């Protein structure tokens, strides 16, 4: 696979849901996703992304309220069309709101929105977010018809689902070609292009080299690395509190 150098300035948004996932494993107050967001910003993140799921399995309403109050970059809230979640997001008025599909049993967002037929809840969600002043982005597969449908819905931005690329990049060029083509087409018809899902330190470069993409949303890989690179410091701090034999 050829990897061309990054040719454009691209915003990096950090998805901090996994900090809350770890907290919820114990239902306690650490680690704090808001502190995670603060550290991510200090390290150069251009924005913070958090997904408020209908079942509140990781991020809670209060996390979002605190993020809205404290972050100094930009907040991108991911949400499905659930009315309760929508009420909260409209009240918080984030810089950006990304509409994603959501199924209770999924581990993470597994595919893009299905825009092949009219969905009154999606229309209402877009209208209400617009009225709240949020920049609306739709999370879709890198597919021409989905991009055209997003354009027809009148949103300014789309986020291309990079999951297929993330699962197949070792096997060939097809999925990255699809992302390149989708990005070019979306830009040509006037949509801002973002991308994310499954991007890692090993597979991000070809995506980061697509000139039409202006923003990447990355969570799992960065938080995985953060946990391991922080291990020495964390163990050392505890070691100093406990008498050594
Ligand atoms: N973009 C969207 C819309 C997502 O739902 C997610 C996963 O929460 C991401 C980006 C980040 O994906 P990952 O955690 O695999 O980097």
Tab-separated table of N, CA and C in Angstrom, residues 39 67 93 117 166 227:
chain	number	residue	atom	x	y	z
A	39	UNK	N	-6.669	16.590	29.389
A	39	UNK	CA	-5.324	16.143	29.026
A	39	UNK	C	-5.178	16.004	27.508
A	67	UNK	N	-18.331	18.590	30.341
A	67	UNK	CA	-17.485	18.812	29.152
A	67	UNK	C	-17.840	20.153	28.507
A	93	UNK	N	-26.183	22.825	23.391
A	93	UNK	CA	-25.707	23.578	22.231
A	93	UNK	C	-24.214	23.370	21.953
A	117	UNK	N	-34.244	5.529	2.916
A	117	UNK	CA	-35.669	5.919	2.927
A	117	UNK	C	-35.875	7.040	3.944
A	166	UNK	N	-10.756	-0.101	8.062
A	166	UNK	CA	-9.986	-0.544	9.235
A	166	UNK	C	-9.912	-2.065	9.327
A	227	UNK	N	-3.293	3.996	27.966
A	227	UNK	CA	-3.285	3.124	29.142
A	227	UNK	C	-1.923	2.444	29.309
